[in-house]
PDB file of C-alpha atoms and ligand atoms in Angstrom:
ATOM      1  CA  MET A 717       1.987  30.301 -18.924  1.00 42.00           C
ATOM      2  CA  ASN A 718      -0.055  30.365 -15.771  1.00 46.00           C
ATOM      3  CA  THR A 719      -0.456  26.840 -14.467  1.00 61.00           C
ATOM      4  CA  PRO A 720      -1.899  26.120 -11.039  1.00 93.00           C
ATOM      5  CA  ILE A 721       1.534  24.868  -9.915  1.00 97.00           C
ATOM      6  CA  ASP A 722       2.929  28.237 -10.853  1.00 96.00           C
ATOM      7  CA  GLU A 723       0.428  30.131  -8.686  1.00 97.00           C
ATOM      8  CA  ASN A 724       0.488  27.605  -5.869  1.00 98.00           C
ATOM      9  CA  LEU A 725       4.263  27.623  -5.619  1.00 98.00           C
ATOM     10  CA  ALA A 726       4.297  31.410  -5.532  1.00 98.00           C
ATOM     11  CA  GLY A 727       1.660  31.291  -2.777  1.00 98.00           C
ATOM     12  CA  VAL A 728       3.678  28.844  -0.673  1.00 98.00           C
ATOM     13  CA  ARG A 729       6.816  30.934  -1.109  1.00 98.00           C
ATOM     14  CA  ARG A 730       4.840  33.964   0.047  1.00 98.00           C
ATOM     15  CA  ARG A 731       3.564  32.106   3.120  1.00 98.00           C
ATOM     16  CA  ILE A 732       7.110  31.048   4.007  1.00 98.00           C
ATOM     17  CA  ALA A 733       8.501  34.556   3.541  1.00 98.00           C
ATOM     18  CA  GLN A 734       5.724  36.134   5.575  1.00 98.00           C
ATOM     19  CA  SER A 735       5.964  33.786   8.513  1.00 98.00           C
ATOM     20  CA  ALA A 736       9.748  33.976   8.541  1.00 98.00           C
ATOM     21  CA  GLN A 737       9.464  37.734   8.652  1.00 98.00           C
ATOM     22  CA  SER A 738       6.867  37.809  11.397  1.00 97.00           C
ATOM     23  CA  ASN A 739       9.129  35.558  13.489  1.00 98.00           C
ATOM     24  CA  GLY A 740      12.147  37.769  12.935  1.00 98.00           C
ATOM     25  CA  ARG A 741      13.841  35.162  10.778  1.00 97.00           C
ATOM     26  CA  ALA A 742      15.567  35.543   7.420  1.00 96.00           C
ATOM     27  CA  GLY A 743      13.482  34.095   4.611  1.00 94.00           C
ATOM     28  CA  GLU A 744      16.504  32.104   3.421  1.00 96.00           C
ATOM     29  CA  SER A 745      16.658  30.278   6.759  1.00 97.00           C
ATOM     30  CA  VAL A 746      13.611  28.231   5.703  1.00 98.00           C
ATOM     31  CA  HIS A 747      14.091  25.828   2.816  1.00 98.00           C
ATOM     32  CA  LEU A 748      11.173  24.484   0.831  1.00 98.00           C
ATOM     33  CA  LEU A 749      11.092  20.775   0.090  1.00 99.00           C
ATOM     34  CA  ALA A 750       8.426  20.047  -2.534  1.00 98.00           C
ATOM     35  CA  VAL A 751       6.725  16.742  -1.704  1.00 98.00           C
ATOM     36  CA  THR A 752       5.820  14.873  -4.855  1.00 98.00           C
ATOM     37  CA  LYS A 753       4.284  11.557  -3.853  1.00 97.00           C
ATOM     38  CA  MET A 754       1.678  10.789  -6.512  1.00 96.00           C
ATOM     39  CA  VAL A 755       2.776  13.797  -8.581  1.00 97.00           C
ATOM     40  CA  ASP A 756       3.912  12.811 -12.082  1.00 97.00           C
ATOM     41  CA  ALA A 757       7.273  13.664 -13.624  1.00 98.00           C
ATOM     42  CA  GLU A 758       5.626  16.417 -15.649  1.00 97.00           C
ATOM     43  CA  GLY A 759       4.516  18.206 -12.469  1.00 97.00           C
ATOM     44  CA  ILE A 760       7.992  17.901 -10.984  1.00 98.00           C
ATOM     45  CA  ARG A 761       9.565  19.291 -14.153  1.00 98.00           C
ATOM     46  CA  CYS A 762       7.158  22.202 -14.072  1.00 97.00           C
ATOM     47  CA  ALA A 763       8.091  23.055 -10.454  1.00 98.00           C
ATOM     48  CA  PHE A 764      11.780  22.652 -11.284  1.00 98.00           C
ATOM     49  CA  ASN A 765      11.421  25.124 -14.136  1.00 98.00           C
ATOM     50  CA  LEU A 766       9.936  27.549 -11.609  1.00 98.00           C
ATOM     51  CA  GLY A 767      13.113  27.373  -9.534  1.00 98.00           C
ATOM     52  CA  GLN A 768      12.300  24.515  -7.136  1.00 98.00           C
ATOM     53  CA  ALA A 769      15.325  22.194  -6.892  1.00 98.00           C
ATOM     54  CA  CYS A 770      14.607  19.930  -3.873  1.00 98.00           C
ATOM     55  CA  PHE A 771      11.946  17.250  -4.020  1.00 98.00           C
ATOM     56  CA  GLY A 772      10.748  14.726  -1.451  1.00 98.00           C
ATOM     57  CA  GLU A 773       9.414  11.268  -2.251  1.00 98.00           C
ATOM     58  CA  ASN A 774       7.787   8.689   0.048  1.00 97.00           C
ATOM     59  CA  TYR A 775       7.684   5.559  -2.069  1.00 97.00           C
ATOM     60  CA  LEU A 776      10.868   4.110  -3.468  1.00 98.00           C
ATOM     61  CA  GLN A 777       9.566   2.403  -6.624  1.00 97.00           C
ATOM     62  CA  GLU A 778       7.524   5.438  -7.610  1.00 98.00           C
ATOM     63  CA  ALA A 779      10.506   7.710  -6.946  1.00 98.00           C
ATOM     64  CA  LEU A 780      12.975   5.632  -8.982  1.00 98.00           C
ATOM     65  CA  ILE A 781      10.746   5.737 -12.047  1.00 98.00           C
ATOM     66  CA  LYS A 782      10.403   9.512 -11.863  1.00 98.00           C
ATOM     67  CA  MET A 783      14.135   9.950 -11.184  1.00 98.00           C
ATOM     68  CA  ALA A 784      14.923   8.033 -14.362  1.00 98.00           C
ATOM     69  CA  THR A 785      12.527  10.184 -16.382  1.00 98.00           C
ATOM     70  CA  LEU A 786      13.996  13.377 -14.911  1.00 98.00           C
ATOM     71  CA  ARG A 787      17.679  12.439 -14.904  1.00 98.00           C
ATOM     72  CA  ASP A 788      18.460  15.390 -17.198  1.00 98.00           C
ATOM     73  CA  LEU A 789      17.626  17.754 -14.299  1.00 98.00           C
ATOM     74  CA  PRO A 790      20.022  18.446 -11.370  1.00 98.00           C
ATOM     75  CA  ILE A 791      17.342  17.715  -8.754  1.00 98.00           C
ATOM     76  CA  GLU A 792      18.234  17.146  -5.092  1.00 98.00           C
ATOM     77  CA  TRP A 793      16.137  14.134  -4.031  1.00 98.00           C
ATOM     78  CA  HIS A 794      15.022  13.568  -0.441  1.00 98.00           C
ATOM     79  CA  PHE A 795      13.569  10.292   0.794  1.00 98.00           C
ATOM     80  CA  ILE A 796      10.850  11.096   3.336  1.00 98.00           C
ATOM     81  CA  GLY A 797       8.942   7.802   3.576  1.00 94.00           C
ATOM     82  CA  ARG A 798       9.085   4.808   5.863  1.00 93.00           C
ATOM     83  CA  LEU A 799      12.382   3.066   5.137  1.00 94.00           C
ATOM     84  CA  GLN A 800      12.531  -0.723   5.380  1.00 94.00           C
ATOM     85  CA  SER A 801      15.892  -2.446   5.497  1.00 95.00           C
ATOM     86  CA  ASN A 802      15.442  -4.131   2.094  1.00 96.00           C
ATOM     87  CA  LYS A 803      15.142  -0.677   0.482  1.00 97.00           C
ATOM     88  CA  THR A 804      18.215   0.978   1.963  1.00 98.00           C
ATOM     89  CA  ARG A 805      20.594   0.190  -0.896  1.00 98.00           C
ATOM     90  CA  ALA A 806      18.530   1.944  -3.560  1.00 98.00           C
ATOM     91  CA  VAL A 807      17.994   4.903  -1.241  1.00 98.00           C
ATOM     92  CA  ALA A 808      21.718   5.143  -0.434  1.00 98.00           C
ATOM     93  CA  GLU A 809      22.514   5.070  -4.152  1.00 98.00           C
ATOM     94  CA  SER A 810      19.908   7.521  -5.408  1.00 98.00           C
ATOM     95  CA  PHE A 811      19.069  10.131  -2.787  1.00 98.00           C
ATOM     96  CA  ALA A 812      20.898  13.111  -1.270  1.00 98.00           C
ATOM     97  CA  TRP A 813      18.897  13.137   1.971  1.00 99.00           C
ATOM     98  CA  VAL A 814      16.953  10.702   4.123  1.00 98.00           C
ATOM     99  CA  HIS A 815      14.454  12.158   6.570  1.00 98.00           C
ATOM    100  CA  GLY A 816      13.046   9.861   9.161  1.00 93.00           C
ATOM    101  CA  VAL A 817      15.804   7.498  10.239  1.00 97.00           C
ATOM    102  CA  GLU A 818      14.657   5.902  13.477  1.00 95.00           C
ATOM    103  CA  ARG A 819      16.789   2.773  13.901  1.00 96.00           C
ATOM    104  CA  ILE A 820      20.554   2.363  14.071  1.00 97.00           C
ATOM    105  CA  LYS A 821      20.339  -0.742  11.914  1.00 97.00           C
ATOM    106  CA  ILE A 822      18.887   1.295   9.057  1.00 98.00           C
ATOM    107  CA  ALA A 823      21.562   3.968   9.469  1.00 98.00           C
ATOM    108  CA  GLU A 824      24.329   1.338   9.440  1.00 98.00           C
ATOM    109  CA  ARG A 825      23.005  -0.139   6.218  1.00 98.00           C
ATOM    110  CA  LEU A 826      22.768   3.287   4.586  1.00 98.00           C
ATOM    111  CA  ALA A 827      26.345   4.067   5.632  1.00 98.00           C
ATOM    112  CA  MET A 828      27.646   0.756   4.312  1.00 98.00           C
ATOM    113  CA  GLN A 829      25.734   1.051   1.052  1.00 98.00           C
ATOM    114  CA  ARG A 830      26.445   4.705   0.274  1.00 98.00           C
ATOM    115  CA  PRO A 831      28.638   4.668  -2.868  1.00 98.00           C
ATOM    116  CA  ASN A 832      32.120   6.116  -2.311  1.00 97.00           C
ATOM    117  CA  HIS A 833      31.909   8.470  -5.259  1.00 98.00           C
ATOM    118  CA  LEU A 834      28.928  10.305  -3.754  1.00 98.00           C
ATOM    119  CA  PRO A 835      29.050  12.917  -0.976  1.00 98.00           C
ATOM    120  CA  PRO A 836      27.863  11.806   2.472  1.00 98.00           C
ATOM    121  CA  LEU A 837      24.158  11.024   2.722  1.00 98.00           C
ATOM    122  CA  ASN A 838      22.381  13.707   4.751  1.00 98.00           C
ATOM    123  CA  VAL A 839      20.272  12.225   7.535  1.00 98.00           C
ATOM    124  CA  CYS A 840      17.546  13.507   9.814  1.00 98.00           C
ATOM    125  CA  LEU A 841      16.337  11.398  12.717  1.00 98.00           C
ATOM    126  CA  GLN A 842      12.596  11.091  13.088  1.00 97.00           C
ATOM    127  CA  TYR A 843      11.394  12.386  16.404  1.00 96.00           C
ATOM    128  CA  ASN A 844       8.187  10.921  17.772  1.00 92.00           C
ATOM    129  CA  VAL A 845       6.008  13.725  19.030  1.00 84.00           C
ATOM    130  CA  SER A 846       3.176  12.362  21.118  1.00 70.00           C
ATOM    131  CA  GLY A 847       0.184  11.438  19.050  1.00 58.00           C
ATOM    132  CA  GLU A 848       2.193  11.242  15.886  1.00 59.00           C
ATOM    133  CA  THR A 849      -0.019   9.826  13.120  1.00 59.00           C
ATOM    134  CA  SER A 850       2.450   7.262  11.913  1.00 61.00           C
ATOM    135  CA  LYS A 851       3.704   6.320  15.403  1.00 69.00           C
ATOM    136  CA  ALA A 852       7.117   6.460  13.795  1.00 78.00           C
ATOM    137  CA  GLY A 853      10.245   7.900  15.283  1.00 88.00           C
ATOM    138  CA  VAL A 854      12.255   7.780  18.474  1.00 91.00           C
ATOM    139  CA  ASP A 855      11.282   9.309  21.781  1.00 88.00           C
ATOM    140  CA  SER A 856      13.459  11.692  23.726  1.00 84.00           C
ATOM    141  CA  ASP A 857      15.021   8.944  25.870  1.00 85.00           C
ATOM    142  CA  ALA A 858      16.332   7.009  22.875  1.00 92.00           C
ATOM    143  CA  LEU A 859      17.245  10.055  20.823  1.00 95.00           C
ATOM    144  CA  VAL A 860      20.674  10.910  22.244  1.00 96.00           C
ATOM    145  CA  THR A 861      21.928   7.334  21.949  1.00 97.00           C
ATOM    146  CA  LEU A 862      20.732   7.101  18.357  1.00 97.00           C
ATOM    147  CA  ALA A 863      22.223  10.491  17.447  1.00 98.00           C
ATOM    148  CA  ASP A 864      25.610   9.542  18.938  1.00 98.00           C
ATOM    149  CA  ALA A 865      25.627   6.286  16.974  1.00 98.00           C
ATOM    150  CA  VAL A 866      24.523   7.820  13.665  1.00 98.00           C
ATOM    151  CA  ALA A 867      26.975  10.722  13.936  1.00 98.00           C
ATOM    152  CA  ALA A 868      29.817   8.221  14.285  1.00 98.00           C
ATOM    153  CA  LEU A 869      29.026   6.418  11.014  1.00 98.00           C
ATOM    154  CA  PRO A 870      31.095   7.163   7.914  1.00 96.00           C
ATOM    155  CA  SER A 871      29.353   8.245   4.696  1.00 98.00           C
ATOM    156  CA  LEU A 872      26.471   9.780   6.612  1.00 98.00           C
ATOM    157  CA  ARG A 873      26.068  13.342   7.786  1.00 98.00           C
ATOM    158  CA  LEU A 874      23.660  13.837  10.649  1.00 98.00           C
ATOM    159  CA  ARG A 875      21.828  17.101   9.909  1.00 98.00           C
ATOM    160  CA  GLY A 876      18.989  17.233  12.445  1.00 98.00           C
ATOM    161  CA  LEU A 877      15.497  16.049  13.211  1.00 98.00           C
ATOM    162  CA  MET A 878      12.264  15.545  11.329  1.00 98.00           C
ATOM    163  CA  ALA A 879       8.743  15.168  12.654  1.00 96.00           C
ATOM    164  CA  LEU A 880       5.218  14.696  11.382  1.00 93.00           C
ATOM    165  CA  PRO A 881       2.745  15.376  14.200  1.00 91.00           C
ATOM    166  CA  ALA A 882      -0.910  14.435  14.010  1.00 90.00           C
ATOM    167  CA  PRO A 883      -2.876  17.291  12.419  1.00 91.00           C
ATOM    168  CA  HIS A 884      -4.332  20.058  14.569  1.00 93.00           C
ATOM    169  CA  ALA A 885      -6.564  22.836  13.275  1.00 94.00           C
ATOM    170  CA  ALA A 886      -5.564  25.606  15.674  1.00 97.00           C
ATOM    171  CA  PHE A 887      -2.262  27.435  15.328  1.00 97.00           C
ATOM    172  CA  ALA A 888      -1.497  27.258  19.061  1.00 98.00           C
ATOM    173  CA  GLU A 889      -2.006  23.497  19.098  1.00 96.00           C
ATOM    174  CA  GLN A 890       0.157  23.091  16.008  1.00 97.00           C
ATOM    175  CA  CYS A 891       2.933  25.030  17.752  1.00 97.00           C
ATOM    176  CA  ALA A 892       2.530  22.990  20.924  1.00 96.00           C
ATOM    177  CA  ALA A 893       2.893  19.770  18.915  1.00 95.00           C
ATOM    178  CA  LEU A 894       6.052  20.981  17.169  1.00 96.00           C
ATOM    179  CA  ARG A 895       7.815  22.644  20.096  1.00 97.00           C
ATOM    180  CA  PRO A 896       9.204  19.401  21.564  1.00 95.00           C
ATOM    181  CA  VAL A 897      11.046  18.786  18.303  1.00 97.00           C
ATOM    182  CA  ARG A 898      12.842  22.113  18.601  1.00 97.00           C
ATOM    183  CA  LEU A 899      13.665  21.366  22.237  1.00 97.00           C
ATOM    184  CA  ALA A 900      14.997  17.937  21.276  1.00 97.00           C
ATOM    185  CA  LEU A 901      17.250  19.529  18.646  1.00 97.00           C
ATOM    186  CA  GLU A 902      18.532  21.991  21.229  1.00 97.00           C
ATOM    187  CA  LYS A 903      19.245  19.131  23.612  1.00 97.00           C
ATOM    188  CA  LEU A 904      21.333  17.366  20.969  1.00 97.00           C
ATOM    189  CA  ARG A 905      23.213  20.572  20.242  1.00 98.00           C
ATOM    190  CA  ALA A 906      23.935  21.003  23.939  1.00 97.00           C
ATOM    191  CA  LYS A 907      25.486  17.515  23.841  1.00 96.00           C
ATOM    192  CA  GLY A 908      27.858  18.691  21.123  1.00 97.00           C
ATOM    193  CA  HIS A 909      26.125  17.664  17.912  1.00 98.00           C
ATOM    194  CA  VAL A 910      26.453  20.224  15.121  1.00 98.00           C
ATOM    195  CA  LEU A 911      22.995  20.218  13.542  1.00 98.00           C
ATOM    196  CA  ASP A 912      21.402  22.673  11.154  1.00 98.00           C
ATOM    197  CA  THR A 913      18.102  21.069  10.162  1.00 98.00           C
ATOM    198  CA  LEU A 914      14.656  20.956  11.673  1.00 98.00           C
ATOM    199  CA  SER A 915      12.469  19.275   9.051  1.00 98.00           C
ATOM    200  CA  MET A 916       8.842  19.913   9.979  1.00 98.00           C
ATOM    201  CA  GLY A 917       5.763  21.673   8.712  1.00 98.00           C
ATOM    202  CA  THR A 918       3.466  20.661   5.831  1.00 98.00           C
ATOM    203  CA  SER A 919       0.803  22.429   3.784  1.00 97.00           C
ATOM    204  CA  ASP A 920      -1.402  22.756   6.857  1.00 97.00           C
ATOM    205  CA  ASP A 921       1.031  23.815   9.560  1.00 97.00           C
ATOM    206  CA  LEU A 922       4.027  25.417   7.906  1.00 98.00           C
ATOM    207  CA  GLU A 923       3.436  28.751   9.691  1.00 98.00           C
ATOM    208  CA  ALA A 924       3.483  27.038  13.086  1.00 98.00           C
ATOM    209  CA  ALA A 925       6.572  25.062  12.083  1.00 98.00           C
ATOM    210  CA  ILE A 926       8.422  28.228  11.093  1.00 98.00           C
ATOM    211  CA  ALA A 927       7.387  29.872  14.365  1.00 98.00           C
ATOM    212  CA  GLU A 928       8.922  26.847  16.137  1.00 98.00           C
ATOM    213  CA  GLY A 929      12.183  27.028  14.214  1.00 98.00           C
ATOM    214  CA  ALA A 930      11.714  24.776  11.172  1.00 98.00           C
ATOM    215  CA  THR A 931      14.545  25.132   8.663  1.00 98.00           C
ATOM    216  CA  MET A 932      12.907  22.855   6.091  1.00 98.00           C
ATOM    217  CA  VAL A 933       9.188  22.644   5.435  1.00 98.00           C
ATOM    218  CA  ARG A 934       7.870  19.698   3.431  1.00 98.00           C
ATOM    219  CA  VAL A 935       4.958  20.859   1.307  1.00 98.00           C
ATOM    220  CA  GLY A 936       2.960  18.765  -1.151  1.00 98.00           C
ATOM    221  CA  SER A 937      -0.733  19.464  -1.634  1.00 97.00           C
ATOM    222  CA  ALA A 938      -0.466  23.255  -1.332  1.00 97.00           C
ATOM    223  CA  ILE A 939       1.784  23.178  -4.416  1.00 98.00           C
ATOM    224  CA  PHE A 940       0.463  20.282  -6.487  1.00 97.00           C
ATOM    225  CA  GLY A 941      -3.157  20.083  -5.373  1.00 94.00           C
ATOM    226  CA  ALA A 942      -4.978  17.538  -3.230  1.00 91.00           C
ATOM    227  CA  ARG A 943      -3.912  13.916  -3.732  1.00 87.00           C
ATOM    228  CA  THR A 944      -6.750  11.719  -4.905  1.00 78.00           C
TER     229      THR A 944
HETATM  230  C1  LIG B2046       2.924  13.849   2.277  1.00 67.28           C
HETATM  231  C2  LIG B2046       3.949  14.318   3.237  1.00 67.28           C
HETATM  232  C3  LIG B2046       4.203  15.682   3.420  1.00 67.28           C
HETATM  233  C4  LIG B2046       3.439  16.780   2.702  1.00 67.28           C
HETATM  234  O1  LIG B2046       2.121  16.869   3.158  1.00 67.28           O
HETATM  235  P1  LIG B2046       1.110  17.908   2.436  1.00 67.28           P
HETATM  236  O2  LIG B2046      -0.060  17.922   3.347  1.00 67.28           O
HETATM  237  O3  LIG B2046       0.809  17.360   1.092  1.00 67.28           O
HETATM  238  O4  LIG B2046       1.803  19.216   2.370  1.00 67.28           O
HETATM  239  C5  LIG B2046       5.211  16.035   4.296  1.00 67.28           C
HETATM  240  N1  LIG B2046       5.935  15.110   4.963  1.00 67.28           N
HETATM  241  C6  LIG B2046       5.700  13.797   4.820  1.00 67.28           C
HETATM  242  C7  LIG B2046       6.519  12.824   5.596  1.00 67.28           C
HETATM  243  C8  LIG B2046       4.707  13.358   3.963  1.00 67.28           C
HETATM  244  O5  LIG B2046       4.484  12.049   3.843  1.00 67.28           O
END
């Protein structure tokens, strides 16, 4: 069998391995999160059968339907979309990770609603790099306060930062947009937070993200094709 997903996934893995190597990093230090918004359950199953175990979804209703279809597979689900407070319960019950927490109120709800029988919910705070497309995330002034508050909540495990900068074509500009996220993570570490995750880099800028220290790249279209 030689599906496009098969070739695409191999290509993305090669890109990750090559840029890790050229930055003197171990290939295993960069995890691949396959982003599957608008990808059907069939496509996810195909990628899973090729060894991909972590998947990221943006839209709760869409994700829950696919999760039900795929419940026979031990997939690690990551919520990477905008999270409104009326959606926190379902996210706390169904996902292993939430990228993009930007308000303490959301984190408190997730902590309260995380079922006791599940391990702590892994959380990344969304960092607002200037010019960020979505305008989401916290700036560097608010970041330390938010990190302190989130780290103190039970049932959550603060893992690091995520960012989604506005797209740039040139590698140097991509790096420049992502560098503040790495610096922000270092600042939190210097304040005593034990953090292991820098969630940044997509199909278009994963090489720059790896050069700037990404430990998790979130890749959709390069694996599953352009979204229509
Ligand atoms: C869609 C999306 C991605 C993946 O983008 P691609 O260009 O498809 O690789 C990564 N992160 C977030 C938050 C997204 O919404």
